[in-house]
Amino acid sequence: MTGLRAGRSGYSEATEAQQLPRLVRLAPNLYAAAFTLMKLVPARFILRRALRDGLLEPGTVITETTSGTFGLALAMQAALLDRRLVLVSDPVIDERLHRRLTDLGAVVERVPAEAGRRPGGFQAARLDRLAEIRAGLPASFCPEQYTNPDNPRSYAAVAELLLECLGQVDCLVGPVGSGGSMCGTSTYLRSVLPECRAIGVDTHGSVLFGHPDGHRELRGLGMSVLPANMDHRVFDEVHWLAAGTAYAATRQLHRRHALFMGPTSGAAYLVARWWAAANPAALTVVMLPDEGYRYLDTVYDDGWLAG
């Protein structure tokens, strides 16, 4: 089987095969980097490095705080590596995601609902509980997605794919959460294309770009605490989108281009479509982080949207 990098059985493992995006042309000057699960990029990179460096010996428990797809990426990797995984989440974690995490063997602990009313909200409470759990384990490894420089560093592979397939990228648009994907991909692109612009997409109630912490209906982007991997110098522009606007754009993305993605993808698509139309001579790439299966009962349900 030429063209496949050998894994344990001689073939590429599932996560390796899924980690890089499909490139889909949405307009003459607009491409989507559509991921099955974007968080596989840092999860696989960080855990493979830990394994190489002797930080993930048999019996070592992987621990992390997450309410989204980084936890799913870790659960997939932990299953393949035969390591225990303990995740600290919060009451608003998607139930479809929770079922998939537990089916993969992860232990998911949710901080109490009242923790959301404290400074830093659920994210600060999750970090505190994670520290308590790690203190009680004889051996643990935490990928530390918010502070680990290997998170943004891992996206060099995505930037290389864009350069190899497209040659030129004038503008990169994407949602911002931990800071890994946009900061890492943009930094690498600019090492080759110094004039490449980076446009971040955030939501109201997020502290990432100087706004006060508040309620965030739109999950998957934005933060209640500022992660160390967030490098504001990367961004040329930032756009804040409300949840309803992002949901509508997600459905448009599906109807117009048959791309079945989550609402953070819809938010990024709306901004990228606007920028590409305003700059027809520039090649724009939009990052679409994950598929829409977790949102069948919400964003893809007309009754839920109307409620």
mmCIF file of C-alpha atoms in Angstrom:
data_model
loop_
_atom_site.group_PDB
_atom_site.id
_atom_site.type_symbol
_atom_site.label_atom_id
_atom_site.label_comp_id
_atom_site.label_asym_id
_atom_site.label_seq_id
_atom_site.Cartn_x
_atom_site.Cartn_y
_atom_site.Cartn_z
ATOM 1 C CA MET A 1 0.000 0.000 0.000
ATOM 2 C CA THR A 2 2.133 2.855 -1.195
ATOM 3 C CA GLY A 3 1.470 6.352 0.041
ATOM 4 C CA LEU A 4 0.480 5.245 3.558
ATOM 5 C CA ARG A 5 2.741 5.835 6.519
ATOM 6 C CA ALA A 6 3.034 2.627 8.482
ATOM 7 C CA GLY A 7 1.478 2.421 11.934
ATOM 8 C CA ARG A 8 1.540 -0.509 14.329
ATOM 9 C CA SER A 9 -0.215 -2.770 11.802
ATOM 10 C CA GLY A 10 1.552 -1.421 8.732
ATOM 11 C CA TYR A 11 -1.251 1.016 7.852
ATOM 12 C CA SER A 12 -2.130 4.545 8.897
ATOM 13 C CA GLU A 13 -4.143 4.622 12.116
ATOM 14 C CA ALA A 14 -7.590 6.225 12.181
ATOM 15 C CA THR A 15 -6.544 9.505 13.784
ATOM 16 C CA GLU A 16 -3.635 10.017 11.395
ATOM 17 C CA ALA A 17 -5.964 9.524 8.454
ATOM 18 C CA GLN A 18 -8.486 12.054 9.815
ATOM 19 C CA GLN A 19 -6.342 14.830 11.231
ATOM 20 C CA LEU A 20 -5.680 16.958 8.137
ATOM 21 C CA PRO A 21 -8.479 18.858 6.373
ATOM 22 C CA ARG A 22 -10.111 18.503 2.986
ATOM 23 C CA LEU A 23 -9.659 21.594 0.818
ATOM 24 C CA VAL A 24 -12.938 22.648 -0.765
ATOM 25 C CA ARG A 25 -13.345 25.553 -3.165
ATOM 26 C CA LEU A 26 -16.273 27.734 -2.089
ATOM 27 C CA ALA A 27 -15.722 30.664 -4.471
ATOM 28 C CA PRO A 28 -13.103 31.611 -7.077
ATOM 29 C CA ASN A 29 -10.883 33.090 -4.346
ATOM 30 C CA LEU A 30 -12.167 31.247 -1.257
ATOM 31 C CA TYR A 31 -11.176 27.782 -0.026
ATOM 32 C CA ALA A 32 -12.357 25.925 3.058
ATOM 33 C CA ALA A 33 -10.012 23.792 5.119
ATOM 34 C CA ALA A 34 -12.751 21.421 6.306
ATOM 35 C CA PHE A 35 -11.694 19.175 9.178
ATOM 36 C CA THR A 36 -13.377 16.034 10.413
ATOM 37 C CA LEU A 37 -11.978 16.937 13.838
ATOM 38 C CA MET A 38 -9.369 19.700 13.901
ATOM 39 C CA LYS A 39 -8.339 19.057 17.504
ATOM 40 C CA LEU A 40 -6.780 15.775 16.403
ATOM 41 C CA VAL A 41 -3.875 17.855 15.106
ATOM 42 C CA PRO A 42 -2.627 19.073 18.533
ATOM 43 C CA ALA A 43 -3.876 16.050 20.489
ATOM 44 C CA ARG A 44 -1.977 13.571 18.348
ATOM 45 C CA PHE A 45 1.127 15.769 18.160
ATOM 46 C CA ILE A 46 1.301 16.388 21.922
ATOM 47 C CA LEU A 47 0.652 12.790 22.967
ATOM 48 C CA ARG A 48 3.088 11.328 20.452
ATOM 49 C CA ARG A 49 5.793 13.672 21.723
ATOM 50 C CA ALA A 50 4.994 12.728 25.315
ATOM 51 C CA LEU A 51 5.242 9.056 24.390
ATOM 52 C CA ARG A 52 8.571 9.652 22.671
ATOM 53 C CA ASP A 53 9.933 11.561 25.672
ATOM 54 C CA GLY A 54 8.941 8.925 28.242
ATOM 55 C CA LEU A 55 6.159 11.022 29.780
ATOM 56 C CA LEU A 56 3.396 8.583 28.923
ATOM 57 C CA GLU A 57 4.533 5.246 30.306
ATOM 58 C CA PRO A 58 2.027 2.405 30.859
ATOM 59 C CA GLY A 59 -0.031 3.296 33.919
ATOM 60 C CA THR A 60 0.247 7.044 33.335
ATOM 61 C CA VAL A 61 -3.175 8.671 33.280
ATOM 62 C CA ILE A 62 -3.872 11.379 30.699
ATOM 63 C CA THR A 63 -5.821 14.267 32.237
ATOM 64 C CA GLU A 64 -7.221 17.452 30.748
ATOM 65 C CA THR A 65 -9.914 20.111 31.073
ATOM 66 C CA THR A 66 -12.295 20.418 28.128
ATOM 67 C CA SER A 67 -15.936 20.809 27.209
ATOM 68 C CA GLY A 68 -15.408 20.316 23.501
ATOM 69 C CA THR A 69 -13.651 18.458 20.768
ATOM 70 C CA PHE A 70 -10.155 18.481 22.255
ATOM 71 C CA GLY A 71 -11.496 15.960 24.749
ATOM 72 C CA LEU A 72 -12.828 13.807 21.917
ATOM 73 C CA ALA A 73 -9.479 13.940 20.129
ATOM 74 C CA LEU A 74 -7.707 12.914 23.350
ATOM 75 C CA ALA A 75 -10.188 10.079 23.916
ATOM 76 C CA MET A 76 -9.548 8.712 20.432
ATOM 77 C CA GLN A 77 -5.803 8.872 20.973
ATOM 78 C CA ALA A 78 -5.964 7.430 24.491
ATOM 79 C CA ALA A 79 -7.932 4.445 23.198
ATOM 80 C CA LEU A 80 -5.324 3.790 20.503
ATOM 81 C CA LEU A 81 -2.455 4.203 22.983
ATOM 82 C CA ASP A 82 -4.171 2.073 25.658
ATOM 83 C CA ARG A 83 -3.982 4.811 28.307
ATOM 84 C CA ARG A 84 -6.570 5.891 30.850
ATOM 85 C CA LEU A 85 -8.092 9.322 30.322
ATOM 86 C CA VAL A 86 -9.772 11.581 32.895
ATOM 87 C CA LEU A 87 -11.465 14.726 31.594
ATOM 88 C CA VAL A 88 -12.832 17.595 33.675
ATOM 89 C CA SER A 89 -15.788 19.286 32.032
ATOM 90 C CA ASP A 90 -18.855 21.287 33.019
ATOM 91 C CA PRO A 91 -22.642 20.832 33.087
ATOM 92 C CA VAL A 92 -23.165 22.276 29.613
ATOM 93 C CA ILE A 93 -21.099 19.661 27.791
ATOM 94 C CA ASP A 94 -23.007 18.318 24.799
ATOM 95 C CA GLU A 95 -24.688 15.011 25.654
ATOM 96 C CA ARG A 96 -23.816 13.427 22.309
ATOM 97 C CA LEU A 97 -20.183 14.279 22.932
ATOM 98 C CA HIS A 98 -20.390 12.963 26.505
ATOM 99 C CA ARG A 99 -21.729 9.612 25.289
ATOM 100 C CA ARG A 100 -18.989 9.290 22.714
ATOM 101 C CA LEU A 101 -16.275 10.161 25.255
ATOM 102 C CA THR A 102 -17.464 7.544 27.717
ATOM 103 C CA ASP A 103 -17.862 4.952 24.962
ATOM 104 C CA LEU A 104 -14.189 5.504 24.133
ATOM 105 C CA GLY A 105 -13.368 4.740 27.769
ATOM 106 C CA ALA A 106 -12.807 8.250 29.130
ATOM 107 C CA VAL A 107 -13.863 9.208 32.649
ATOM 108 C CA VAL A 108 -15.688 12.553 32.463
ATOM 109 C CA GLU A 109 -16.136 14.583 35.640
ATOM 110 C CA ARG A 110 -18.345 17.675 35.550
ATOM 111 C CA VAL A 111 -17.827 20.589 37.912
ATOM 112 C CA PRO A 112 -21.050 21.711 39.661
ATOM 113 C CA ALA A 113 -23.395 24.212 38.062
ATOM 114 C CA GLU A 114 -22.712 26.879 40.716
ATOM 115 C CA ALA A 115 -19.056 26.956 39.617
ATOM 116 C CA GLY A 116 -20.165 28.913 36.559
ATOM 117 C CA ARG A 117 -20.950 31.946 38.736
ATOM 118 C CA ARG A 118 -17.434 32.366 40.094
ATOM 119 C CA PRO A 119 -14.734 34.583 38.476
ATOM 120 C CA GLY A 120 -13.406 32.792 35.391
ATOM 121 C CA GLY A 121 -16.574 30.705 35.207
ATOM 122 C CA PHE A 122 -16.507 27.009 34.433
ATOM 123 C CA GLN A 123 -13.070 27.164 32.829
ATOM 124 C CA ALA A 124 -11.376 28.381 36.021
ATOM 125 C CA ALA A 125 -13.302 25.843 38.099
ATOM 126 C CA ARG A 126 -12.306 23.050 35.746
ATOM 127 C CA LEU A 127 -8.637 23.988 35.987
ATOM 128 C CA ASP A 128 -8.813 23.943 39.786
ATOM 129 C CA ARG A 129 -10.479 20.526 39.831
ATOM 130 C CA LEU A 130 -7.959 19.198 37.318
ATOM 131 C CA ALA A 131 -5.116 20.191 39.659
ATOM 132 C CA GLU A 132 -6.819 18.316 42.518
ATOM 133 C CA ILE A 133 -7.215 15.171 40.442
ATOM 134 C CA ARG A 134 -3.606 15.228 39.281
ATOM 135 C CA ALA A 135 -2.394 15.654 42.869
ATOM 136 C CA GLY A 136 -4.121 12.377 43.762
ATOM 137 C CA LEU A 137 -2.660 10.326 40.907
ATOM 138 C CA PRO A 138 0.723 8.564 41.142
ATOM 139 C CA ALA A 139 1.501 9.319 37.477
ATOM 140 C CA SER A 140 -0.335 11.648 35.124
ATOM 141 C CA PHE A 141 0.255 13.642 31.985
ATOM 142 C CA CYS A 142 -1.720 16.737 31.040
ATOM 143 C CA PRO A 143 -1.505 18.075 27.472
ATOM 144 C CA GLU A 144 -2.317 21.569 28.852
ATOM 145 C CA GLN A 145 -3.904 22.758 25.641
ATOM 146 C CA TYR A 146 -4.133 26.369 26.847
ATOM 147 C CA THR A 147 -0.447 26.760 27.724
ATOM 148 C CA ASN A 148 1.486 24.064 25.859
ATOM 149 C CA PRO A 149 3.419 25.626 22.931
ATOM 150 C CA ASP A 150 3.118 22.289 21.127
ATOM 151 C CA ASN A 151 -0.548 23.161 20.566
ATOM 152 C CA PRO A 152 0.126 25.995 18.069
ATOM 153 C CA ARG A 153 3.343 24.305 16.919
ATOM 154 C CA SER A 154 1.379 21.244 15.758
ATOM 155 C CA TYR A 155 -0.449 23.297 13.108
ATOM 156 C CA ALA A 156 2.681 23.580 10.987
ATOM 157 C CA ALA A 157 1.382 20.450 9.255
ATOM 158 C CA VAL A 158 -1.832 22.286 8.310
ATOM 159 C CA ALA A 159 0.099 25.300 6.995
ATOM 160 C CA GLU A 160 2.350 23.019 4.962
ATOM 161 C CA LEU A 161 -0.701 21.387 3.394
ATOM 162 C CA LEU A 162 -2.154 24.776 2.445
ATOM 163 C CA LEU A 163 1.126 25.888 0.897
ATOM 164 C CA GLU A 164 1.607 22.621 -0.965
ATOM 165 C CA CYS A 165 -1.915 22.585 -2.416
ATOM 166 C CA LEU A 166 -2.611 26.294 -2.944
ATOM 167 C CA GLY A 167 0.821 27.907 -3.191
ATOM 168 C CA GLN A 168 -0.486 31.295 -2.088
ATOM 169 C CA VAL A 169 -2.614 32.208 0.934
ATOM 170 C CA ASP A 170 -3.368 35.914 1.295
ATOM 171 C CA CYS A 171 -5.757 35.670 4.232
ATOM 172 C CA LEU A 172 -6.527 33.008 6.839
ATOM 173 C CA VAL A 173 -9.853 33.189 8.697
ATOM 174 C CA GLY A 174 -10.834 31.008 11.626
ATOM 175 C CA PRO A 175 -12.540 30.767 15.010
ATOM 176 C CA VAL A 176 -10.423 31.346 18.109
ATOM 177 C CA GLY A 177 -10.534 29.377 21.366
ATOM 178 C CA SER A 178 -7.306 28.084 22.899
ATOM 179 C CA GLY A 179 -5.324 30.124 20.363
ATOM 180 C CA GLY A 180 -3.655 27.059 18.900
ATOM 181 C CA SER A 181 -5.063 26.705 15.404
ATOM 182 C CA MET A 182 -5.088 30.308 14.210
ATOM 183 C CA CYS A 183 -1.870 31.367 15.959
ATOM 184 C CA GLY A 184 0.018 28.263 14.887
ATOM 185 C CA THR A 185 -1.164 28.115 11.280
ATOM 186 C CA SER A 186 -0.775 31.868 10.705
ATOM 187 C CA THR A 187 2.705 31.977 12.218
ATOM 188 C CA TYR A 188 3.939 29.186 9.966
ATOM 189 C CA LEU A 189 2.295 30.667 6.871
ATOM 190 C CA ARG A 190 3.972 34.016 7.546
ATOM 191 C CA SER A 191 7.376 32.362 7.739
ATOM 192 C CA VAL A 192 6.873 31.738 4.005
ATOM 193 C CA LEU A 193 4.324 34.434 3.103
ATOM 194 C CA PRO A 194 5.019 37.459 5.344
ATOM 195 C CA GLU A 195 2.046 39.467 4.010
ATOM 196 C CA CYS A 196 -0.544 36.818 4.843
ATOM 197 C CA ARG A 197 -3.358 38.318 6.928
ATOM 198 C CA ALA A 198 -5.064 36.593 9.861
ATOM 199 C CA ILE A 199 -8.671 37.271 10.844
ATOM 200 C CA GLY A 200 -9.980 35.877 14.104
ATOM 201 C CA VAL A 201 -13.630 35.081 14.794
ATOM 202 C CA ASP A 202 -14.896 35.354 18.367
ATOM 203 C CA THR A 203 -18.260 35.629 20.105
ATOM 204 C CA HIS A 204 -19.824 37.983 22.636
ATOM 205 C CA GLY A 205 -19.004 37.207 26.273
ATOM 206 C CA SER A 206 -15.474 36.029 25.455
ATOM 207 C CA VAL A 207 -12.415 37.616 27.069
ATOM 208 C CA LEU A 208 -9.998 36.694 24.268
ATOM 209 C CA PHE A 209 -9.819 40.140 22.702
ATOM 210 C CA GLY A 210 -10.457 42.408 25.672
ATOM 211 C CA HIS A 211 -14.196 42.106 26.238
ATOM 212 C CA PRO A 212 -15.562 41.317 29.723
ATOM 213 C CA ASP A 213 -16.442 37.747 30.601
ATOM 214 C CA GLY A 214 -20.113 36.947 30.080
ATOM 215 C CA HIS A 215 -22.607 34.341 28.982
ATOM 216 C CA ARG A 216 -21.640 32.605 25.734
ATOM 217 C CA GLU A 217 -24.395 30.761 23.946
ATOM 218 C CA LEU A 218 -22.145 29.961 21.008
ATOM 219 C CA ARG A 219 -19.916 27.150 22.239
ATOM 220 C CA GLY A 220 -16.583 26.089 20.751
ATOM 221 C CA LEU A 221 -15.007 29.495 20.404
ATOM 222 C CA GLY A 222 -14.176 32.229 22.859
ATOM 223 C CA MET A 223 -12.977 31.760 26.437
ATOM 224 C CA SER A 224 -13.639 32.906 29.992
ATOM 225 C CA VAL A 225 -9.926 32.905 30.823
ATOM 226 C CA LEU A 226 -7.087 34.137 28.616
ATOM 227 C CA PRO A 227 -4.923 31.179 27.476
ATOM 228 C CA ALA A 228 -1.162 31.561 27.308
ATOM 229 C CA ASN A 229 -1.163 30.254 23.719
ATOM 230 C CA MET A 230 -3.194 33.256 22.609
ATOM 231 C CA ASP A 231 -0.870 35.639 20.721
ATOM 232 C CA HIS A 232 -2.735 38.841 19.882
ATOM 233 C CA ARG A 233 0.076 39.982 17.591
ATOM 234 C CA VAL A 234 -0.986 37.374 15.041
ATOM 235 C CA PHE A 235 -4.342 38.965 14.254
ATOM 236 C CA ASP A 236 -5.004 41.770 11.789
ATOM 237 C CA GLU A 237 -8.762 41.825 12.418
ATOM 238 C CA VAL A 238 -11.272 40.310 14.824
ATOM 239 C CA HIS A 239 -14.994 39.814 14.208
ATOM 240 C CA TRP A 240 -17.521 39.032 16.964
ATOM 241 C CA LEU A 241 -20.601 37.042 15.980
ATOM 242 C CA ALA A 242 -23.805 36.362 17.881
ATOM 243 C CA ALA A 243 -24.996 32.771 18.185
ATOM 244 C CA GLY A 244 -28.056 33.149 15.953
ATOM 245 C CA THR A 245 -25.988 34.651 13.148
ATOM 246 C CA ALA A 246 -23.510 31.772 13.357
ATOM 247 C CA TYR A 247 -26.301 29.175 13.341
ATOM 248 C CA ALA A 248 -27.841 30.657 10.207
ATOM 249 C CA ALA A 249 -24.449 30.736 8.465
ATOM 250 C CA THR A 250 -23.871 27.092 9.423
ATOM 251 C CA ARG A 251 -27.070 26.070 7.675
ATOM 252 C CA GLN A 252 -26.147 28.198 4.639
ATOM 253 C CA LEU A 253 -22.776 26.454 4.458
ATOM 254 C CA HIS A 254 -24.563 23.110 4.381
ATOM 255 C CA ARG A 255 -27.190 24.107 1.809
ATOM 256 C CA ARG A 256 -24.862 25.984 -0.544
ATOM 257 C CA HIS A 257 -21.772 23.799 -0.374
ATOM 258 C CA ALA A 258 -22.920 20.484 1.194
ATOM 259 C CA LEU A 259 -20.420 20.979 4.012
ATOM 260 C CA PHE A 260 -21.952 19.534 7.184
ATOM 261 C CA MET A 261 -20.074 21.448 9.861
ATOM 262 C CA GLY A 262 -20.531 22.831 13.389
ATOM 263 C CA PRO A 263 -21.522 26.396 14.309
ATOM 264 C CA THR A 264 -17.974 27.685 14.834
ATOM 265 C CA SER A 265 -17.385 26.733 11.210
ATOM 266 C CA GLY A 266 -20.490 28.662 10.225
ATOM 267 C CA ALA A 267 -19.235 31.729 12.064
ATOM 268 C CA ALA A 268 -15.852 31.573 10.349
ATOM 269 C CA TYR A 269 -17.464 30.932 6.951
ATOM 270 C CA LEU A 270 -19.617 34.051 7.212
ATOM 271 C CA VAL A 271 -16.612 36.272 7.954
ATOM 272 C CA ALA A 272 -14.456 34.621 5.284
ATOM 273 C CA ARG A 273 -17.160 34.921 2.632
ATOM 274 C CA TRP A 274 -17.469 38.647 3.386
ATOM 275 C CA TRP A 275 -13.689 39.219 3.289
ATOM 276 C CA ALA A 276 -13.192 37.214 0.091
ATOM 277 C CA ALA A 277 -15.970 39.146 -1.661
ATOM 278 C CA ALA A 278 -14.434 42.457 -0.546
ATOM 279 C CA ASN A 279 -10.958 41.359 -1.712
ATOM 280 C CA PRO A 280 -11.452 39.476 -5.005
ATOM 281 C CA ALA A 281 -7.755 39.559 -5.928
ATOM 282 C CA ALA A 282 -6.729 37.827 -2.686
ATOM 283 C CA LEU A 283 -6.876 34.084 -1.954
ATOM 284 C CA THR A 284 -8.698 33.414 1.321
ATOM 285 C CA VAL A 285 -8.732 30.191 3.335
ATOM 286 C CA VAL A 286 -11.250 29.562 6.110
ATOM 287 C CA MET A 287 -10.710 27.009 8.874
ATOM 288 C CA LEU A 288 -13.775 24.828 9.535
ATOM 289 C CA PRO A 289 -12.958 22.905 12.731
ATOM 290 C CA ASP A 290 -15.419 20.013 13.016
ATOM 291 C CA GLU A 291 -18.418 18.280 11.494
ATOM 292 C CA GLY A 292 -22.029 18.818 12.475
ATOM 293 C CA TYR A 293 -23.112 15.518 13.999
ATOM 294 C CA ARG A 294 -23.180 16.888 17.560
ATOM 295 C CA TYR A 295 -25.639 19.569 16.454
ATOM 296 C CA LEU A 296 -28.376 17.487 14.822
ATOM 297 C CA ASP A 297 -30.747 18.227 17.712
ATOM 298 C CA THR A 298 -29.882 21.926 17.844
ATOM 299 C CA VAL A 299 -28.419 23.907 14.946
ATOM 300 C CA TYR A 300 -29.751 21.454 12.342
ATOM 301 C CA ASP A 301 -33.220 21.286 13.925
ATOM 302 C CA ASP A 302 -35.639 23.940 12.635
ATOM 303 C CA GLY A 303 -37.835 23.608 15.702
ATOM 304 C CA TRP A 304 -34.929 24.223 18.059
ATOM 305 C CA LEU A 305 -33.824 27.269 16.057
ATOM 306 C CA ALA A 306 -37.328 28.716 16.145
ATOM 307 C CA GLY A 307 -37.650 28.160 19.907
#
